[in-house]
mmCIF file of C-alpha atoms in Angstrom:
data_model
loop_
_atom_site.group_PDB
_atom_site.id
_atom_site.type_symbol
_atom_site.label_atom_id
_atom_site.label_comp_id
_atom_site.label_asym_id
_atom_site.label_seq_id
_atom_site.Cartn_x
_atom_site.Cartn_y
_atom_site.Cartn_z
ATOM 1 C CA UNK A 239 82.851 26.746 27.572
ATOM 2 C CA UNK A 240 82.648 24.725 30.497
ATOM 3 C CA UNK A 241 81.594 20.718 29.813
ATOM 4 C CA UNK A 242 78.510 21.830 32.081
ATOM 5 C CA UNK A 243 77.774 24.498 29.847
ATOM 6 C CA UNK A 244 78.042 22.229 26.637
ATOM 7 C CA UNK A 245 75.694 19.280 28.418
ATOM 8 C CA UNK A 246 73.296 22.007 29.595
ATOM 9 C CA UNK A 247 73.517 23.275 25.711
ATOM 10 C CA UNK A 248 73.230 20.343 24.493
ATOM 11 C CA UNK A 249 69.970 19.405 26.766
ATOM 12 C CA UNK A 250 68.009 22.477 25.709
ATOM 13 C CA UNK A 251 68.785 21.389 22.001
ATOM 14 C CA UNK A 252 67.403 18.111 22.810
ATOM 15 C CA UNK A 253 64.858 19.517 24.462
ATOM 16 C CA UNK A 254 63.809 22.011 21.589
ATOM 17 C CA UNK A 255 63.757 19.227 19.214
ATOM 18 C CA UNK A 256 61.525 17.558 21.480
ATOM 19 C CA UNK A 257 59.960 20.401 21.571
ATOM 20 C CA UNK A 258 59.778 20.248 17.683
ATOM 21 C CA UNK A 259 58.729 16.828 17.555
ATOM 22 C CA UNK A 260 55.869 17.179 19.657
ATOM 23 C CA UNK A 261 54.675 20.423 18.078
ATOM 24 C CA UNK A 262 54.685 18.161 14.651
ATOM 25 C CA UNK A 263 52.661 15.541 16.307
ATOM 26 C CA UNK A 264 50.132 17.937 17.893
ATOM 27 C CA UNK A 265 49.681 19.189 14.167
ATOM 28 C CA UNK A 266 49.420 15.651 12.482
ATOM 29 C CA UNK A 267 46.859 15.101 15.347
ATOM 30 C CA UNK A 268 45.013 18.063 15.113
ATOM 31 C CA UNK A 269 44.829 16.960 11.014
ATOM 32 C CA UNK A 270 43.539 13.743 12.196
ATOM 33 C CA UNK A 271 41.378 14.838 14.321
ATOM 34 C CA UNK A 272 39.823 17.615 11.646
ATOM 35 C CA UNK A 273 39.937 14.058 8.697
ATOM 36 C CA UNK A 274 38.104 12.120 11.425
ATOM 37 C CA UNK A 275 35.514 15.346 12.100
ATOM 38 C CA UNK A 276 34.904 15.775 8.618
ATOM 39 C CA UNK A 277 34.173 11.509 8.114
ATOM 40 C CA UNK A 278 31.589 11.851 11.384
ATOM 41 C CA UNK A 279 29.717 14.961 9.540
ATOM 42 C CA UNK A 280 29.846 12.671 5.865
ATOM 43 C CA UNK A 281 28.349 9.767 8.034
ATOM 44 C CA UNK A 282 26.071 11.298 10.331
ATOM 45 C CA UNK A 283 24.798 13.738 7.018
ATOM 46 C CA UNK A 284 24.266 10.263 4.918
ATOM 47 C CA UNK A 285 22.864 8.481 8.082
ATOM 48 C CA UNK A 286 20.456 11.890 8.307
ATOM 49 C CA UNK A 287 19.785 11.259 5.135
ATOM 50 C CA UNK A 288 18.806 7.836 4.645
ATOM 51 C CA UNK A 289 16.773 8.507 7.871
ATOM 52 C CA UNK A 290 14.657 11.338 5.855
ATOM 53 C CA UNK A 291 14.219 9.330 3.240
ATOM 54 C CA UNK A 292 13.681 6.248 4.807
ATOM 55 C CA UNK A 293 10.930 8.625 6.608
ATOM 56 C CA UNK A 294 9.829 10.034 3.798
ATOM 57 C CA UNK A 295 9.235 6.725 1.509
ATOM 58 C CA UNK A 296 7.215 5.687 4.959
ATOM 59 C CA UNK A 297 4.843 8.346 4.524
ATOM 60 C CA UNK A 298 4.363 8.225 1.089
ATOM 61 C CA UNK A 299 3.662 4.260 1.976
ATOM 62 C CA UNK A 300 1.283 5.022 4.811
ATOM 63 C CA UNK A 301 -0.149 7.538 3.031
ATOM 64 C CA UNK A 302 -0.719 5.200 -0.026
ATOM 65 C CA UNK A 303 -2.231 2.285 2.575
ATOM 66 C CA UNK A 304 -4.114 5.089 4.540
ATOM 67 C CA UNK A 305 -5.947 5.714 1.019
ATOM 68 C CA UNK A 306 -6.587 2.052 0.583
ATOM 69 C CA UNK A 307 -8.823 2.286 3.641
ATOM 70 C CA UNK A 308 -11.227 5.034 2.364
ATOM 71 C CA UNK A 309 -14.136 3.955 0.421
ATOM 72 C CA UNK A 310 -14.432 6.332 -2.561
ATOM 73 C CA UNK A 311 -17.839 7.394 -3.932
ATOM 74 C CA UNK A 312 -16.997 5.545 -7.305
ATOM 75 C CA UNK A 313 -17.151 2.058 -4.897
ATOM 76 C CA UNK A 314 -20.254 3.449 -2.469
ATOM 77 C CA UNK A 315 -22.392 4.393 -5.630
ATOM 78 C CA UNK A 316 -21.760 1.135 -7.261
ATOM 79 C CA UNK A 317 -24.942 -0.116 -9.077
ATOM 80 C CA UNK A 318 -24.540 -3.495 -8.063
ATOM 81 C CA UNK A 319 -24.661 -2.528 -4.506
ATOM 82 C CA UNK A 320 -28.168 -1.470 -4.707
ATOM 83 C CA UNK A 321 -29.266 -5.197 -6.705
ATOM 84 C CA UNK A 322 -27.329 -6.917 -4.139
ATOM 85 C CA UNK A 323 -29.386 -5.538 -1.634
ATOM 86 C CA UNK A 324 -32.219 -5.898 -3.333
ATOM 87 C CA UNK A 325 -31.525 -9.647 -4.108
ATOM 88 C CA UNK A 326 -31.464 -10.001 -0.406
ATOM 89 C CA UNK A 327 -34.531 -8.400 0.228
ATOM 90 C CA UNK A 328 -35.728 -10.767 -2.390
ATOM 91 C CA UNK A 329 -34.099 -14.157 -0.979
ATOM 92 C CA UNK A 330 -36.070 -13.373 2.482
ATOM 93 C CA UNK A 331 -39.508 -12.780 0.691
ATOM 94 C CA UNK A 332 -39.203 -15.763 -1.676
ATOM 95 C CA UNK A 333 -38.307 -17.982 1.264
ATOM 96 C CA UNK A 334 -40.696 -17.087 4.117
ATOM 97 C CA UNK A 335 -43.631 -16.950 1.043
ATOM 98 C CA UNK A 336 -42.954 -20.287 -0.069
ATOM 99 C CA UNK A 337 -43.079 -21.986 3.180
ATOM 100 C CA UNK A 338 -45.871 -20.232 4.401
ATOM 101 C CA UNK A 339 -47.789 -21.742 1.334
ATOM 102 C CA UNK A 340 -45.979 -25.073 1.276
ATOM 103 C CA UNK A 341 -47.065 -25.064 5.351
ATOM 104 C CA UNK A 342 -51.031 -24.182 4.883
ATOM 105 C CA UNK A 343 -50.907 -26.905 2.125
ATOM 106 C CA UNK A 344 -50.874 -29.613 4.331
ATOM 107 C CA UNK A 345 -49.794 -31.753 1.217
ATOM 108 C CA UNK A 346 -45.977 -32.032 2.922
ATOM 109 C CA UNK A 347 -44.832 -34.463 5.577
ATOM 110 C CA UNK A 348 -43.341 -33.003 8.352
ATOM 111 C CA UNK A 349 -40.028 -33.957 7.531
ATOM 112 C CA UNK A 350 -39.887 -32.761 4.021
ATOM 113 C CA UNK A 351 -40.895 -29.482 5.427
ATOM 114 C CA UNK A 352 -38.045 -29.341 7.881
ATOM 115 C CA UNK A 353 -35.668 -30.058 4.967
ATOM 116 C CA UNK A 354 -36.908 -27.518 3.126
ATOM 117 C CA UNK A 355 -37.100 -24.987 5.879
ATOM 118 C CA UNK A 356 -33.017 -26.074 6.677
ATOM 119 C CA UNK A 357 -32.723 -25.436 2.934
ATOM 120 C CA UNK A 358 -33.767 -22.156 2.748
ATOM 121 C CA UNK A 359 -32.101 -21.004 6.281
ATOM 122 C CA UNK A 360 -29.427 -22.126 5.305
ATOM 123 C CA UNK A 361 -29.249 -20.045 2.302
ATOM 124 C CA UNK A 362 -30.585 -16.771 3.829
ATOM 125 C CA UNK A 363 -27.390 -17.883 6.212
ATOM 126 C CA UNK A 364 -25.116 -17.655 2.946
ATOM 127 C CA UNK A 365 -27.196 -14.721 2.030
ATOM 128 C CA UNK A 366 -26.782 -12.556 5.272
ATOM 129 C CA UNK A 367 -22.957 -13.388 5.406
ATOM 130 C CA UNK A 368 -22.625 -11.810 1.660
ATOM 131 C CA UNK A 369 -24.243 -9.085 2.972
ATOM 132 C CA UNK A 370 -22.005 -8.650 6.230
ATOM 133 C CA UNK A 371 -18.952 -8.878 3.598
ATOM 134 C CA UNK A 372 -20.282 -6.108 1.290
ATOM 135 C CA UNK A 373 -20.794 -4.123 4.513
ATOM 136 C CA UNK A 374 -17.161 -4.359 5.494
ATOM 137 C CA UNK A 375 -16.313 -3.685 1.684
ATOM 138 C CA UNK A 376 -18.272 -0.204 2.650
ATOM 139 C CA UNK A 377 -17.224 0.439 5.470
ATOM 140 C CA UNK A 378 -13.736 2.574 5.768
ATOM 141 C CA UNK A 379 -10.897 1.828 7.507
ATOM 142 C CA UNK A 380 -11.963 -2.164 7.963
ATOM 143 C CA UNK A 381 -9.854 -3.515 4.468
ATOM 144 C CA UNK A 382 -7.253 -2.035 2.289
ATOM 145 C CA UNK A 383 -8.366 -2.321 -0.578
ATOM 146 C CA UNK A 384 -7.960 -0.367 -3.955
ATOM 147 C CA UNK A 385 -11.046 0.737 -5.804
ATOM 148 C CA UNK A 386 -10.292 -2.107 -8.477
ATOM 149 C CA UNK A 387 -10.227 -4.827 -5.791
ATOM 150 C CA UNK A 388 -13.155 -3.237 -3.848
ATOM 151 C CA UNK A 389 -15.583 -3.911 -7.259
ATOM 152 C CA UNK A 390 -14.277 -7.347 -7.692
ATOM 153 C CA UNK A 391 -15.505 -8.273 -4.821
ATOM 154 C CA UNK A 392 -18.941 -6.205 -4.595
ATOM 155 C CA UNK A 393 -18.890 -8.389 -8.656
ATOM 156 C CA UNK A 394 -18.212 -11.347 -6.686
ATOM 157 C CA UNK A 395 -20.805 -10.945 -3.792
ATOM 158 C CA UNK A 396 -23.301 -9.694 -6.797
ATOM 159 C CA UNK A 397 -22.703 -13.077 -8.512
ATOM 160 C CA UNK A 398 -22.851 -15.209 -5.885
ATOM 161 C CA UNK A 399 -26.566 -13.187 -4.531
ATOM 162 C CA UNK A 400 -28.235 -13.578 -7.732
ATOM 163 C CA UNK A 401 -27.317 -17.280 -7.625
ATOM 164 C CA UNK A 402 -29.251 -17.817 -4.332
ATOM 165 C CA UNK A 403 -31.838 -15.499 -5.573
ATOM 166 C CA UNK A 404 -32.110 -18.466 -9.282
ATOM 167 C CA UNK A 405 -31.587 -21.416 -6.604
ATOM 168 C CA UNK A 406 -34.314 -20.358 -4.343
ATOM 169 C CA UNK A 407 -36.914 -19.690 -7.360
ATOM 170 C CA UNK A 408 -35.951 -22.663 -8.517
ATOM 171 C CA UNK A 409 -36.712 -24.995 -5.630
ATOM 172 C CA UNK A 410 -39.799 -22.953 -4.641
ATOM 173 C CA UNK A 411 -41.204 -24.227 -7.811
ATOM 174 C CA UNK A 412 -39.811 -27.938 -7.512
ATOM 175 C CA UNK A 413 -41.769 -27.942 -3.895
ATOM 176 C CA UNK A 414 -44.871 -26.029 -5.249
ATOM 177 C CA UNK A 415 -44.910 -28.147 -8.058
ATOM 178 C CA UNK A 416 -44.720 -31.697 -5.386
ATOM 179 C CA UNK A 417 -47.455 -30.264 -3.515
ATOM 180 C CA UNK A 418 -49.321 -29.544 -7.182
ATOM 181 C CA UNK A 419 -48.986 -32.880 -7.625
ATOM 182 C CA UNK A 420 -49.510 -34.651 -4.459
ATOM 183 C CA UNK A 421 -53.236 -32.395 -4.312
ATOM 184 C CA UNK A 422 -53.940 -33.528 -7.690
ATOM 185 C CA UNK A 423 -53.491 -37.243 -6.388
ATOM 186 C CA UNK A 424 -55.192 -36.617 -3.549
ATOM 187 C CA UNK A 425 -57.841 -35.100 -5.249
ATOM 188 C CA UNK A 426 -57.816 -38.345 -7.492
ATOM 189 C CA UNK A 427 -58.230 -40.816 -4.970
ATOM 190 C CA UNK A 428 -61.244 -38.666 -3.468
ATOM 191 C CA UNK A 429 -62.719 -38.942 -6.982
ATOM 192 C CA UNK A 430 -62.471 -42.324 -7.123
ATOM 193 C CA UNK A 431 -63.703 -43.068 -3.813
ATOM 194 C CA UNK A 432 -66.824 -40.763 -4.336
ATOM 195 C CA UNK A 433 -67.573 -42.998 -7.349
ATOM 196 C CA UNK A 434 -67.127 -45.903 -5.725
ATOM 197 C CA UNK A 435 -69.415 -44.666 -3.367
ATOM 198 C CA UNK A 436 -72.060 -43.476 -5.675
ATOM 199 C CA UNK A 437 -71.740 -47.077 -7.667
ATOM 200 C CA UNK A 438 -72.194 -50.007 -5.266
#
């Protein structure tokens, strides 16, 4: 063997165990590279999955606050939504009655009857803005609201109607009973002064 021949011998042996070597690192990469496939398919299947369920717990959410903003019958057919009503109905009679008779009595100054006529707009105000709130209370898709809440506030409005319905018979009478009183007076003095008359 020639020293040409050995070199050229002993190049192809290098050369097959670089040869070797590479084929070894081609198959640790190609392990690698199936380990680092098989992470991105754990990860992207967990990511996937939080993602449906993150999905999924927003529907059952939106679904849950959707709900809030219907108005079952159970809330619509509440009793106390009728008296309400009713109480309203009643607050504008009581107040236009009594000042039309505390008016023709001519008994009142005309500054009493202002205050009294700011007295009761001002509760038909109250009045008319309890109404506007059960109406939204009613009316779907303006709150959400669960049935439970939706009552305790129709209770609320209920309460706070029949108050103005008590404060307004209440102070019709005080005023009825002024003007009662002021006639009887009046009535008094005329009494007198027809005596007078009759007894020089």
């Amino acid at each position: 063997m020639t020293f040409i021949t050995v070199l050229s011998a002993r190049g192809q042996v290098q050369e097959l165990r670089q040869l070797a070597l590479n084929v070894e690192k081609l198959a640790q990469f190609r392990t690698l590279l199936r380990d680092m496939k098989k992470g991105y398919d754990l990860l992207e299947g967990g990511y996937n999955g939080v993602r449906d369920l993150t999905q999924g717990n927003f529907q059952l959410h939106k679904t849950f606050l959707d709900a809030l903003l219907q108005v079952s019958p159970t809330v619509r057919d509440y009793y106390k939504v009728g008296e309400v009503i009713h109480y309203q109905i009643k607050i504008i009679s009581a107040c236009g009655s009594s000042l039309n008779q505390l008016n023709s009595s001519e008994l009142l100054h005309q500054e009493e009857l202002y205050y009294v006529d700011g007295v009761y707009a001002r509760v038909v105000d109250e009045s008319l803005q309890n109404i506007e709130e059960l109406t939204t209370i009613l009316t779907a898709g303006r709150l959400r609201m669960s049935d439970e809440e939706r009552l305790a506030a129709i209770d609320r409005i209920h309460a706070a109607m029949q108050d103005k319905v008590l404060f307004v018979e209440n102070f019709s009478q005080d005023a009825l009973l002024l003007v009662l009183q002021r006639a009887r007076e009046y009535n008094d003095v005329n009494a007198m002064r027809l005596l007078l008359q009759s007894n020089p």
